[in-house]
Short mmCIF file of N, CA and C in Angstrom, two decimals:
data_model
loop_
_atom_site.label_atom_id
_atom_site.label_comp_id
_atom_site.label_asym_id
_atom_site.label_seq_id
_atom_site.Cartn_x
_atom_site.Cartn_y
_atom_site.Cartn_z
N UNK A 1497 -15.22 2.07 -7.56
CA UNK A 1497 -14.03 1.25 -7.32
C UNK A 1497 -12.92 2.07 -6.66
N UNK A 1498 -12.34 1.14 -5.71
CA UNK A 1498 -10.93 1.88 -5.22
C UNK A 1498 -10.26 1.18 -5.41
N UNK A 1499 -8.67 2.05 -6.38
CA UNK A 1499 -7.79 0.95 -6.17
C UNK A 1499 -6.53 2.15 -5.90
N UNK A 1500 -5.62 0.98 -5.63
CA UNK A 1500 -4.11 1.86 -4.79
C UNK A 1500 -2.91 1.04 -4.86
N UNK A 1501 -2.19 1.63 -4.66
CA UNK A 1501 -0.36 1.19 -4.67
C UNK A 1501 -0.04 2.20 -3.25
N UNK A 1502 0.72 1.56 -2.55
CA UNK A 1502 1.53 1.98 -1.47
C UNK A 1502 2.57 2.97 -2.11
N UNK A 1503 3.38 2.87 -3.09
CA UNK A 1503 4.19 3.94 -3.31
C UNK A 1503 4.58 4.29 -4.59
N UNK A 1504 4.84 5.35 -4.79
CA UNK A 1504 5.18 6.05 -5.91
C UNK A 1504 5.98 5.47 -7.00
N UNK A 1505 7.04 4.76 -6.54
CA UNK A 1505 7.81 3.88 -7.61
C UNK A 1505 6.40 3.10 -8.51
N UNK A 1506 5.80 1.99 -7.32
CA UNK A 1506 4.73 1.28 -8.08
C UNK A 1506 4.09 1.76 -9.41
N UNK A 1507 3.48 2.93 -8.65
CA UNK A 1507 2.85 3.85 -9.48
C UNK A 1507 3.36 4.59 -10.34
N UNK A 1508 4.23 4.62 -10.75
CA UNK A 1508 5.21 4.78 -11.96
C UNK A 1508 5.49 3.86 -12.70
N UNK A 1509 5.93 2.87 -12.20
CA UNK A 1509 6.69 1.95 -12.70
C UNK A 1509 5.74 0.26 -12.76
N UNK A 1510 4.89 0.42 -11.66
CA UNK A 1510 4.45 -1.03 -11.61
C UNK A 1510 3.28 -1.00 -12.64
N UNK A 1511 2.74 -2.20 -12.79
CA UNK A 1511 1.48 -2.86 -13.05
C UNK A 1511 0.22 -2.69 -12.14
N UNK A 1512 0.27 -2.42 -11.24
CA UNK A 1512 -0.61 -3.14 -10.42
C UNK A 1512 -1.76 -2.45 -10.68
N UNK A 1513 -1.86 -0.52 -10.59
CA UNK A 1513 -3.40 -0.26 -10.82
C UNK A 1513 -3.67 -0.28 -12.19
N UNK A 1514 -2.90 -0.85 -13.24
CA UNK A 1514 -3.59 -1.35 -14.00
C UNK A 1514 -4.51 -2.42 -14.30
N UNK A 1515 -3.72 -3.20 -13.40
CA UNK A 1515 -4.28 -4.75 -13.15
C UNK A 1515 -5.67 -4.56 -12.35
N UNK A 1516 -5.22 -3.72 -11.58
CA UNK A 1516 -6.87 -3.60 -10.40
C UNK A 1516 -7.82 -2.97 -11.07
N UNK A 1517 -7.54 -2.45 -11.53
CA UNK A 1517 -8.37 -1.48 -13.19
C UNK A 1517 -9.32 -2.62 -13.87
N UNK A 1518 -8.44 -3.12 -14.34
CA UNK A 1518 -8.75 -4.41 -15.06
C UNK A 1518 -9.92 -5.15 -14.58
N UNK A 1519 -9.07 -5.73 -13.70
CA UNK A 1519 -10.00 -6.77 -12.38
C UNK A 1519 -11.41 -6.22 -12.20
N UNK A 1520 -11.57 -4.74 -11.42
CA UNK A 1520 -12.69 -3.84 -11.68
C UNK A 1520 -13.68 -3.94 -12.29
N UNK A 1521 -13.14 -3.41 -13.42
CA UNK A 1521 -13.78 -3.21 -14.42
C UNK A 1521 -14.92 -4.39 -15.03
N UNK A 1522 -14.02 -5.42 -15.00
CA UNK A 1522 -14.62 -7.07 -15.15
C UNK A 1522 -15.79 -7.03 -14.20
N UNK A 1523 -15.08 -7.07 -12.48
CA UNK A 1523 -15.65 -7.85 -11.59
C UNK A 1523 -17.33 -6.78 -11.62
N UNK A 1524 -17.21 -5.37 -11.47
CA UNK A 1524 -18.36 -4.43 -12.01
C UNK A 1524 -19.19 -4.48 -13.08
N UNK A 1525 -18.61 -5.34 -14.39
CA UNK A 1525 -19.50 -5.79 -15.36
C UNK A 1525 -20.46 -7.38 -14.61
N UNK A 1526 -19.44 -8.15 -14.02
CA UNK A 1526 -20.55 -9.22 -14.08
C UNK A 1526 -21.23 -9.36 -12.98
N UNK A 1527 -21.01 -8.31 -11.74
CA UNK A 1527 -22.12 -7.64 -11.22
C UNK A 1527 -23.05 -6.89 -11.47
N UNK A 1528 -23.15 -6.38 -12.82
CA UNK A 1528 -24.21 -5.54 -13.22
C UNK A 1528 -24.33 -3.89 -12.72
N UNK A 1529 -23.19 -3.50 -12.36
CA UNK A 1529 -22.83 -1.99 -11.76
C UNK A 1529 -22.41 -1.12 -12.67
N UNK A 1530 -22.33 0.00 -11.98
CA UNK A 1530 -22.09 1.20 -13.45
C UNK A 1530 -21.17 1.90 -12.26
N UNK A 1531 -20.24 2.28 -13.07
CA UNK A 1531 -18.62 3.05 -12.02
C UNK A 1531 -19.39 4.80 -12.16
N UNK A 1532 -19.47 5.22 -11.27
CA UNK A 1532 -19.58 6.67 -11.37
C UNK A 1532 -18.53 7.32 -10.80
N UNK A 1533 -17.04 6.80 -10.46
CA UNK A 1533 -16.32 7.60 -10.32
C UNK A 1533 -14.77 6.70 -9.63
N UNK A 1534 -13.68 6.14 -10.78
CA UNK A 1534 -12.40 5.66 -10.05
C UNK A 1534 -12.33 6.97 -8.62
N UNK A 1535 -11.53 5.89 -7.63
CA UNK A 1535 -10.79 6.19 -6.36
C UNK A 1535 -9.37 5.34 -6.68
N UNK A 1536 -8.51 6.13 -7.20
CA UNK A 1536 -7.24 5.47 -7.78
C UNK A 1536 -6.30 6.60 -7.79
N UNK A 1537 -5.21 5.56 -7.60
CA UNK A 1537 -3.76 6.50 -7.18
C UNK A 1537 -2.54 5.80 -5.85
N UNK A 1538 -1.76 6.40 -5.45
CA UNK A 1538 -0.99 6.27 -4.29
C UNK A 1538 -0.93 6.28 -3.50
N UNK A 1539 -1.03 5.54 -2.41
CA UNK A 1539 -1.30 6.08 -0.83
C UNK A 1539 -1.23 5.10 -0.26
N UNK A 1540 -0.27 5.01 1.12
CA UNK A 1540 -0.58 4.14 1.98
C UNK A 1540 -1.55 3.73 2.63
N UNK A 1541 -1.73 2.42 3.26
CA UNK A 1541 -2.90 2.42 3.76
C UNK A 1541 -2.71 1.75 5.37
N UNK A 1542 -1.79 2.30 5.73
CA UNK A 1542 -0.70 1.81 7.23
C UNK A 1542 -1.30 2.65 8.42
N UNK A 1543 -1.54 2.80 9.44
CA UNK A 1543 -2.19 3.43 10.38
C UNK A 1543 -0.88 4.87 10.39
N UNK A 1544 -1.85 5.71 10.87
CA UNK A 1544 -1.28 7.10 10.88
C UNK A 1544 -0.34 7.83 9.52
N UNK A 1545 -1.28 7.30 8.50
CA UNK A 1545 -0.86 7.62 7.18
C UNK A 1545 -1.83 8.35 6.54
N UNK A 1546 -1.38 9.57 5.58
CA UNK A 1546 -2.04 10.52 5.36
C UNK A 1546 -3.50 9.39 4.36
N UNK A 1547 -4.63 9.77 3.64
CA UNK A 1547 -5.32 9.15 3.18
C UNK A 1547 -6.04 10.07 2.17
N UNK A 1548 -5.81 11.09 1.45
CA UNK A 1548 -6.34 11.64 0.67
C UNK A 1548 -7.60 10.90 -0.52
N UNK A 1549 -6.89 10.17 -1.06
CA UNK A 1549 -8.01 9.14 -1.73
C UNK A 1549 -9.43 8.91 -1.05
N UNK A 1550 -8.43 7.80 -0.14
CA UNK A 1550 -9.95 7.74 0.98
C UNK A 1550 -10.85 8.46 1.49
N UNK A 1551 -10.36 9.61 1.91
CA UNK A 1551 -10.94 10.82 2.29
C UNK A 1551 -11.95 11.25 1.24
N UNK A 1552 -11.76 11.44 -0.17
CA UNK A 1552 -12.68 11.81 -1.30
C UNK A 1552 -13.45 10.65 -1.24
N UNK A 1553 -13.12 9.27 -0.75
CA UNK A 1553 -14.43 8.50 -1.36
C UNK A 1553 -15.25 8.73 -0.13
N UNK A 1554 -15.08 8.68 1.20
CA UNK A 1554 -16.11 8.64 2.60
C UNK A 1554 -17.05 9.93 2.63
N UNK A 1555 -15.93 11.04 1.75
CA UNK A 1555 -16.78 12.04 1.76
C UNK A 1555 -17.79 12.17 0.71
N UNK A 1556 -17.50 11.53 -0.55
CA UNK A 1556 -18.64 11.13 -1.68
C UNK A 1556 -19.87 10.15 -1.01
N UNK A 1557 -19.27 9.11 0.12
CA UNK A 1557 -20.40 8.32 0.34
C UNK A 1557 -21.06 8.91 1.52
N UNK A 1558 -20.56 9.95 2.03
CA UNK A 1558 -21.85 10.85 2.97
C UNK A 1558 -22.45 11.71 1.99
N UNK A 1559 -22.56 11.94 0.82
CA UNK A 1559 -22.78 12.66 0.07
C UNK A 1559 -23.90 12.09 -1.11
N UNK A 1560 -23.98 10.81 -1.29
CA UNK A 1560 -24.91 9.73 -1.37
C UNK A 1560 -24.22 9.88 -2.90
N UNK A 1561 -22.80 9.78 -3.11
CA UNK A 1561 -22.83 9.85 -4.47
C UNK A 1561 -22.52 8.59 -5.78
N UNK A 1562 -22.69 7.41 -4.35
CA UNK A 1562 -22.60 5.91 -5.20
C UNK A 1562 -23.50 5.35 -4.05
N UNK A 1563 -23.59 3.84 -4.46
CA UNK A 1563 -24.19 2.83 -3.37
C UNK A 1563 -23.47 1.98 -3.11
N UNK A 1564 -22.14 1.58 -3.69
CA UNK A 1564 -21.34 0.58 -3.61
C UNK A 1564 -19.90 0.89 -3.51
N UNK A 1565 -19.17 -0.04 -2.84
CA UNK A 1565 -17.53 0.19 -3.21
C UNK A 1565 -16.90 -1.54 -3.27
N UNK A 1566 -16.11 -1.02 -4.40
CA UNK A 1566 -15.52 -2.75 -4.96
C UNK A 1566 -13.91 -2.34 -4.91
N UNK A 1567 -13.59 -3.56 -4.28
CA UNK A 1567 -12.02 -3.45 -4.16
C UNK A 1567 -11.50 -4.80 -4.62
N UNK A 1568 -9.87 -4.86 -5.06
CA UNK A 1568 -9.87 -6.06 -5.38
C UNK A 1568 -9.63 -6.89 -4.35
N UNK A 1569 -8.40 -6.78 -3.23
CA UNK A 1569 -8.76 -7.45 -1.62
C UNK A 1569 -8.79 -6.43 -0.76
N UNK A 1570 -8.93 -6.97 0.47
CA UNK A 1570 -9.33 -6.17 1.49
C UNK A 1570 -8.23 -5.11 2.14
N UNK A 1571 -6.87 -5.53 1.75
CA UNK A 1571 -5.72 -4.62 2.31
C UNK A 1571 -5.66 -3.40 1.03
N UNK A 1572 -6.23 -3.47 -0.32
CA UNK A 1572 -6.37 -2.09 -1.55
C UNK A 1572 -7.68 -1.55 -0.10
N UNK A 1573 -8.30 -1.92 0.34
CA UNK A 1573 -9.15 -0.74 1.11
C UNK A 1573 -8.41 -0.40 2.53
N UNK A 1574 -7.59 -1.07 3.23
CA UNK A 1574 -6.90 -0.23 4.56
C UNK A 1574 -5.95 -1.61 4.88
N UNK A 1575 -5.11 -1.16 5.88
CA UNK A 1575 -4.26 -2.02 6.96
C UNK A 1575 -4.45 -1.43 8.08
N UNK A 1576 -5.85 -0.33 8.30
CA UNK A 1576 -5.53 0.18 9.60
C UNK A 1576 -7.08 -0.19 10.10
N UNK A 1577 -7.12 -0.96 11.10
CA UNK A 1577 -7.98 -1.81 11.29
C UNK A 1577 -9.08 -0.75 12.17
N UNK A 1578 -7.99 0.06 13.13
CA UNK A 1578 -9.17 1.35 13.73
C UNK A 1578 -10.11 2.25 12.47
N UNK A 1579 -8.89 2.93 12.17
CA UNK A 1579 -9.67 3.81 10.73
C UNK A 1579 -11.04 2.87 9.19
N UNK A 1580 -10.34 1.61 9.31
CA UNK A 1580 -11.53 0.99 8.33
C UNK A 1580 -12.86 0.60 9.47
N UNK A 1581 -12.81 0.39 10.30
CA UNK A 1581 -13.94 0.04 11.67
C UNK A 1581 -15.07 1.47 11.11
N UNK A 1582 -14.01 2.99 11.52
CA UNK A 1582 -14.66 4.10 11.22
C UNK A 1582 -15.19 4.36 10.18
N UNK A 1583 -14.28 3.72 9.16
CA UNK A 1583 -15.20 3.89 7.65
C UNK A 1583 -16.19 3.46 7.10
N UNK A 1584 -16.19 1.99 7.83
CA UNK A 1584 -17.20 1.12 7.67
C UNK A 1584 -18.55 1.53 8.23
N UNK A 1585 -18.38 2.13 9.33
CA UNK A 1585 -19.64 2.27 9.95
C UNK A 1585 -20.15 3.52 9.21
N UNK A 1586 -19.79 4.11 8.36
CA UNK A 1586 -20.16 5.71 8.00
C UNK A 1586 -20.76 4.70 6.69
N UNK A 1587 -20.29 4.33 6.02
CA UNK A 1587 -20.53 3.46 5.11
C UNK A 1587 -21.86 2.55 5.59
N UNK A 1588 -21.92 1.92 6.52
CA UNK A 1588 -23.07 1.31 7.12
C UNK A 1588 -24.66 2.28 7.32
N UNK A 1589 -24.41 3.48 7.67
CA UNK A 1589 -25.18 4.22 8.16
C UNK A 1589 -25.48 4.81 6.56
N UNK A 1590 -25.17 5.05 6.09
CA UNK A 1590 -25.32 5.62 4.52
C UNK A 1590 -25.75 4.27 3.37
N UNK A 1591 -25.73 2.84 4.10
CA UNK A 1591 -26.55 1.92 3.21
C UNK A 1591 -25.53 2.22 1.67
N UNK A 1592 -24.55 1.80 1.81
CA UNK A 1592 -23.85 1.53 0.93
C UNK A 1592 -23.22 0.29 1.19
N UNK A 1593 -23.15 -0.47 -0.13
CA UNK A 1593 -22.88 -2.05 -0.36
C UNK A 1593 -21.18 -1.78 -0.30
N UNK A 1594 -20.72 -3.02 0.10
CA UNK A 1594 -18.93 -3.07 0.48
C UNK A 1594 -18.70 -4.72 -0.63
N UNK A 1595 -18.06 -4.34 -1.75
CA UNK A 1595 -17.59 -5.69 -2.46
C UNK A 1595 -16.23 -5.93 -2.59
N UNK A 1596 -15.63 -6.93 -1.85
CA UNK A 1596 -14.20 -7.62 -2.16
C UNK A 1596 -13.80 -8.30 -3.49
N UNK A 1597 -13.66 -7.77 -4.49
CA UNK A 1597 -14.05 -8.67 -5.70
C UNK A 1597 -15.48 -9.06 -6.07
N UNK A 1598 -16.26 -10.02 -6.85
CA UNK A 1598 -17.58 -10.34 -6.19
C UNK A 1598 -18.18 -10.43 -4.79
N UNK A 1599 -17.40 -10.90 -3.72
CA UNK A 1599 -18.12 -11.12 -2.96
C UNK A 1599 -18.68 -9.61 -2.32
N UNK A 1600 -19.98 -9.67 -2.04
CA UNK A 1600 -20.17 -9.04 -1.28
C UNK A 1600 -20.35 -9.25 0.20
N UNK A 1601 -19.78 -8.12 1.10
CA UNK A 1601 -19.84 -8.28 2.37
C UNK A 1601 -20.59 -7.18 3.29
N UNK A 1602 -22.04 -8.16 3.93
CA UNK A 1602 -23.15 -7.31 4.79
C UNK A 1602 -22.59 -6.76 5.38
N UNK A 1603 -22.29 -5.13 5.73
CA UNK A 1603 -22.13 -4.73 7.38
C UNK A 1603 -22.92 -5.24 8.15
N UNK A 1604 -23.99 -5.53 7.77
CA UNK A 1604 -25.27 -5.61 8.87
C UNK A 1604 -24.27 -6.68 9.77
N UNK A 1605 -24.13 -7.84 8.87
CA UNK A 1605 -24.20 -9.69 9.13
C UNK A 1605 -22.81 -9.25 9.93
N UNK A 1606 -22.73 -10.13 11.16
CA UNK A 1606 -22.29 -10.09 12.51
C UNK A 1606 -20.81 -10.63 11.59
N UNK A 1607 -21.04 -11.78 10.97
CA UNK A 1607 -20.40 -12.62 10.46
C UNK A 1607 -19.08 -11.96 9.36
N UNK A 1608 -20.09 -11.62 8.47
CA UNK A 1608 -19.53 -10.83 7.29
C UNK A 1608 -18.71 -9.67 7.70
N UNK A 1609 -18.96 -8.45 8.64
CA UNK A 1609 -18.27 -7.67 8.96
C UNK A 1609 -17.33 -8.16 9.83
N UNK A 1610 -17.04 -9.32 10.79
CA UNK A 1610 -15.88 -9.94 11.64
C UNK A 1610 -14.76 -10.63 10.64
N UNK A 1611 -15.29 -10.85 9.47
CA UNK A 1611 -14.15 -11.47 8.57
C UNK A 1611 -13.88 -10.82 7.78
N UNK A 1612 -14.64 -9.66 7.57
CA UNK A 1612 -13.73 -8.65 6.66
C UNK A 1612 -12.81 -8.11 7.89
N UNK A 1613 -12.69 -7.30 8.87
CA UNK A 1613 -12.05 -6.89 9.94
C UNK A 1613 -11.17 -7.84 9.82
N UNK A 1614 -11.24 -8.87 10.16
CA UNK A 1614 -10.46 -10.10 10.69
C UNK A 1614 -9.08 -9.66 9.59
N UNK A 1615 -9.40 -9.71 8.09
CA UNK A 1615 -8.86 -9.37 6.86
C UNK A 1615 -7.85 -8.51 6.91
N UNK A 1616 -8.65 -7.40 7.30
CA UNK A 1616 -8.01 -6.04 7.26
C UNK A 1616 -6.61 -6.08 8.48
N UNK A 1617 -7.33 -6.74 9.94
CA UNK A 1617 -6.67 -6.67 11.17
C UNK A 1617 -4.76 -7.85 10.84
N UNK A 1618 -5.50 -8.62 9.81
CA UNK A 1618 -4.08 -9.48 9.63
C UNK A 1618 -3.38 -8.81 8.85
N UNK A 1619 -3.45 -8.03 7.99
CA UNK A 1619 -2.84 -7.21 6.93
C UNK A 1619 -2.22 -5.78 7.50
N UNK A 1620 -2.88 -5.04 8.54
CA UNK A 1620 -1.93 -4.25 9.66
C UNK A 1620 -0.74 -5.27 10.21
N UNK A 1621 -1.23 -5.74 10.61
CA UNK A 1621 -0.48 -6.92 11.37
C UNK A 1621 1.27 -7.54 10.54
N UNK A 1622 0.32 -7.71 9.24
CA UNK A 1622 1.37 -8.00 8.26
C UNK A 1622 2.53 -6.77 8.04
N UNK A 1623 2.03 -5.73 8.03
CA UNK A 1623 2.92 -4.78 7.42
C UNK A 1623 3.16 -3.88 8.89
N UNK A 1624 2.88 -4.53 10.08
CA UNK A 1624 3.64 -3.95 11.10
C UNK A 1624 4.77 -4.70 11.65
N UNK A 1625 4.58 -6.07 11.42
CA UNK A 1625 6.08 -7.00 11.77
C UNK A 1625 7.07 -6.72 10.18
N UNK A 1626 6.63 -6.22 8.96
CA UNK A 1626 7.58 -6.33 7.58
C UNK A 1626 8.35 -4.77 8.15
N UNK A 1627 7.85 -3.74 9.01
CA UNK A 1627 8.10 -2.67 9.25
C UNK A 1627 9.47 -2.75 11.00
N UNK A 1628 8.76 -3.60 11.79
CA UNK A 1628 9.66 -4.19 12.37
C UNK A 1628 11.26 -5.13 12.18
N UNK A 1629 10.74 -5.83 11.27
CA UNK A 1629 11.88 -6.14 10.90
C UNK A 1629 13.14 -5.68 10.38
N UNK A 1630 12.59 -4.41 9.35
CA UNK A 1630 13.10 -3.49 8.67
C UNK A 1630 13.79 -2.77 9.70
N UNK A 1631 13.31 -2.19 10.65
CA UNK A 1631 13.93 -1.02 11.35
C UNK A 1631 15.06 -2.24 12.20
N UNK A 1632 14.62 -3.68 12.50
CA UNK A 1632 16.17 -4.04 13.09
C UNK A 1632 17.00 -4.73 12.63
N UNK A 1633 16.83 -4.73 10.97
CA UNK A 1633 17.70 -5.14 9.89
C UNK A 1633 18.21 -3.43 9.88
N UNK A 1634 18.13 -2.93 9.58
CA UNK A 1634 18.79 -1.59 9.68
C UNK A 1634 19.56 -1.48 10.30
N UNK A 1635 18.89 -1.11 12.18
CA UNK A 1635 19.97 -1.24 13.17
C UNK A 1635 21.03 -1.89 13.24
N UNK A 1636 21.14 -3.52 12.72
CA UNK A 1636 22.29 -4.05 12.52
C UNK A 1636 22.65 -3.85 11.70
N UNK A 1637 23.02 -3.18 10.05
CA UNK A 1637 23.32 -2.93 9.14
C UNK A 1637 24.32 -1.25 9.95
N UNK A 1638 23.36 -0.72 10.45
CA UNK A 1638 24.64 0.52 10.89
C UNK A 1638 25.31 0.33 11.81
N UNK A 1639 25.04 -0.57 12.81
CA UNK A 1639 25.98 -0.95 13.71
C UNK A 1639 27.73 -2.08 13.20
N UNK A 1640 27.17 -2.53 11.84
CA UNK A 1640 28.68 -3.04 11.48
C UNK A 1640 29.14 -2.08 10.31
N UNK A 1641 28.26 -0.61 10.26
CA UNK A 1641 29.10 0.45 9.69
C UNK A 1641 28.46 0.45 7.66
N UNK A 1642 27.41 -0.38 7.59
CA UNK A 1642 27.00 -0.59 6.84
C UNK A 1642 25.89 0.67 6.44
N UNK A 1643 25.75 1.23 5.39
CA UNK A 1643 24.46 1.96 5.15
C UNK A 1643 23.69 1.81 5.27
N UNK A 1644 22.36 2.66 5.97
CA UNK A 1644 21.09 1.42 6.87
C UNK A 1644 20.02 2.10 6.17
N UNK A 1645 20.30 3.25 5.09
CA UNK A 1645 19.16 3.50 4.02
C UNK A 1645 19.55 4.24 3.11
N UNK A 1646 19.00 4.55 1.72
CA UNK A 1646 19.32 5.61 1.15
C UNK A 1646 20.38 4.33 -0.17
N UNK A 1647 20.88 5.66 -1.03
CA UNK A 1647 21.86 4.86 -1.90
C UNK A 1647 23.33 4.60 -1.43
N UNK A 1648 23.96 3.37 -1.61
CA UNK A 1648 25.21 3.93 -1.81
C UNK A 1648 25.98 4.84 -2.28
N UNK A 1649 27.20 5.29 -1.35
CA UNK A 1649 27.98 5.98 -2.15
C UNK A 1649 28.87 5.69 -3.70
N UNK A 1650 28.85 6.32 -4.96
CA UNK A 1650 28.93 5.64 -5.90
C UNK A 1650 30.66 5.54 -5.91
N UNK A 1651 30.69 4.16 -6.53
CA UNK A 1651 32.76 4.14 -5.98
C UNK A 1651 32.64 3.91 -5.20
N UNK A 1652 32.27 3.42 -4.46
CA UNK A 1652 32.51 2.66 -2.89
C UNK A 1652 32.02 1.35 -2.85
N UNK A 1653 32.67 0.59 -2.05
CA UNK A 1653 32.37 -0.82 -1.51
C UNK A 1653 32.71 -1.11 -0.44
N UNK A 1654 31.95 -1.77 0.18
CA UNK A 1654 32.40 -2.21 1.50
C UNK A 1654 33.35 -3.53 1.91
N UNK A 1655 33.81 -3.95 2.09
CA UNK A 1655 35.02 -5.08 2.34
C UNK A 1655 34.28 -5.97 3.61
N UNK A 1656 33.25 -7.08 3.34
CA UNK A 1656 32.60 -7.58 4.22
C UNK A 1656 33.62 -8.40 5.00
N UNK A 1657 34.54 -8.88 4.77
CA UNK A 1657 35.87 -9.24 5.81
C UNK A 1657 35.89 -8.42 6.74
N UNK A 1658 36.42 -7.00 6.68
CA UNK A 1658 37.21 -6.07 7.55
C UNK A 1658 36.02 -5.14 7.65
N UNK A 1659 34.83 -4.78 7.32
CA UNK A 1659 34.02 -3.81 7.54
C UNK A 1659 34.73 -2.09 7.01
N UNK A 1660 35.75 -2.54 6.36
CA UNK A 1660 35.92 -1.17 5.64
C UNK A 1660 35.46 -0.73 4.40
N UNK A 1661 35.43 0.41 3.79
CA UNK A 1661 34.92 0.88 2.79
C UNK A 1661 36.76 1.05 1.94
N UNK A 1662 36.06 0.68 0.85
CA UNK A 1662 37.36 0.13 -0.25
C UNK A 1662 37.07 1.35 -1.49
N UNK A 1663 38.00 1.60 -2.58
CA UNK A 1663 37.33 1.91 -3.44
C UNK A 1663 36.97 1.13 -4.43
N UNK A 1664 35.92 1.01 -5.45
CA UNK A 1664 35.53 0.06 -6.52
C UNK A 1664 36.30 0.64 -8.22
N UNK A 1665 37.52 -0.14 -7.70
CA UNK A 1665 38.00 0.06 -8.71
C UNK A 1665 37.69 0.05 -10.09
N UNK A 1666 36.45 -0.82 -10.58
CA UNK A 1666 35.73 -0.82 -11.59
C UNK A 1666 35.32 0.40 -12.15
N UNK A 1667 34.73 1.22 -11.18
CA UNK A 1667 34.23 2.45 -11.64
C UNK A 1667 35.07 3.47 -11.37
N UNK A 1668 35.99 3.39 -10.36
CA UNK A 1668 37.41 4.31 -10.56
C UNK A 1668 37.95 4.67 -11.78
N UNK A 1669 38.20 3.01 -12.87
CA UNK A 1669 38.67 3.24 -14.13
C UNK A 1669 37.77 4.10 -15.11
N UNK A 1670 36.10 3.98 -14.93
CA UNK A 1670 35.25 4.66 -15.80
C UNK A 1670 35.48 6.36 -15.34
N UNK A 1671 36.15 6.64 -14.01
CA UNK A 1671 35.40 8.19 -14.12
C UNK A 1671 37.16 8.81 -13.73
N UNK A 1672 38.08 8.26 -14.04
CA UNK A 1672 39.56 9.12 -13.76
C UNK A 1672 39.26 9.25 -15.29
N UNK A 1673 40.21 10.54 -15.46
CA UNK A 1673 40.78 10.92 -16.84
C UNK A 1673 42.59 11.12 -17.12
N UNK A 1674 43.32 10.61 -18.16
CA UNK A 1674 44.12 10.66 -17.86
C UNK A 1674 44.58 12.29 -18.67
N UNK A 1675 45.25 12.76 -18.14
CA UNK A 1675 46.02 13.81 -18.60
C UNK A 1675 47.71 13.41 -19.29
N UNK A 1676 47.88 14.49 -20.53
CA UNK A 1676 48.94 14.19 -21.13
C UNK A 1676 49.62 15.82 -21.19
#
């Protein structure tokens, strides 16, 4: 099984590879499989993103050290539609089974491998316009003088009228001290 979170907060803080854990674990029992080894942890899966995880499982499956890989959808295995093409086929040539949840999907079948791709290719897709957007929600955020990442400064507010930075008097009162 592989499972993953895009970022570190998640993986601290979220649910999710527990949940995929979970899911796993199930979907591997009522397939009748035996786990010889989680692929779990952090990592993007965005084109030109480091892939350490991945890297240990392609190199376990040239290594003949499972026959199968179960994910819970198709974007926990990539968003980078070149690099999963490459994986797949190493995976193909090594006769190892590819499962989306139960289903399993033939490399062989013309079919089966165009709709997993298809999968993968909308899910780049997805997180290259959420990445677009971002960078020109930004741009306009610093162009009216607004912070375009990172935290605010603490005590500060911005005055969306006038585009000035005010102080927040709220927390002014928590951090002056008065002297006598």
């Amino acid at each position: 099984p592989l499972i993953r979170v895009s970022t570190e907060a998640q993986k601290k803080r979220g649910e999710s590879l527990n949940t995929q854990r979970m899911q796993l674990e199930n979907t591997i029992h009522l397939l009748g499989g035996v786990i010889s080894k989680w692929y779990a942890g952090q990592e993007h899966a965005t084109p030109e993103q480091e892939r350490q995880i991945l890297d240990e499982l392609m190199q376990d499956a040239q290594l003949g050290k499972f026959n199968a890989i179960v994910v819970c959808d198709s974007s926990r295995w990539s968003r980078d539609n070149r690099r999963s093409k490459e994986d797949l086929s190493i995976l193909k040539n090594h006769k190892i089974r590819f499962f989306v949840g139960t289903t399993e999907y033939d490399l062989y079948n013309p079919s089966h491998y165009f709709m997993l791709c298809m999968g993968i290719e909308m899910a780049e897709f997805h997180v290259n316009e959420q990445t677009y957007k971002s960078i020109l929600n930004r741009i306009s955020r610093a162009e009216k003088g607004y912070p375009a990442c990172g935290k605010l400064p603490y005590g500060r507010i911005i005055n969306k009228q006038t585009g000035v930075w005010i102080v927040d008097e709220e927390k002014k009162k928590k951090t002056t001290t008065k002297t006598i």
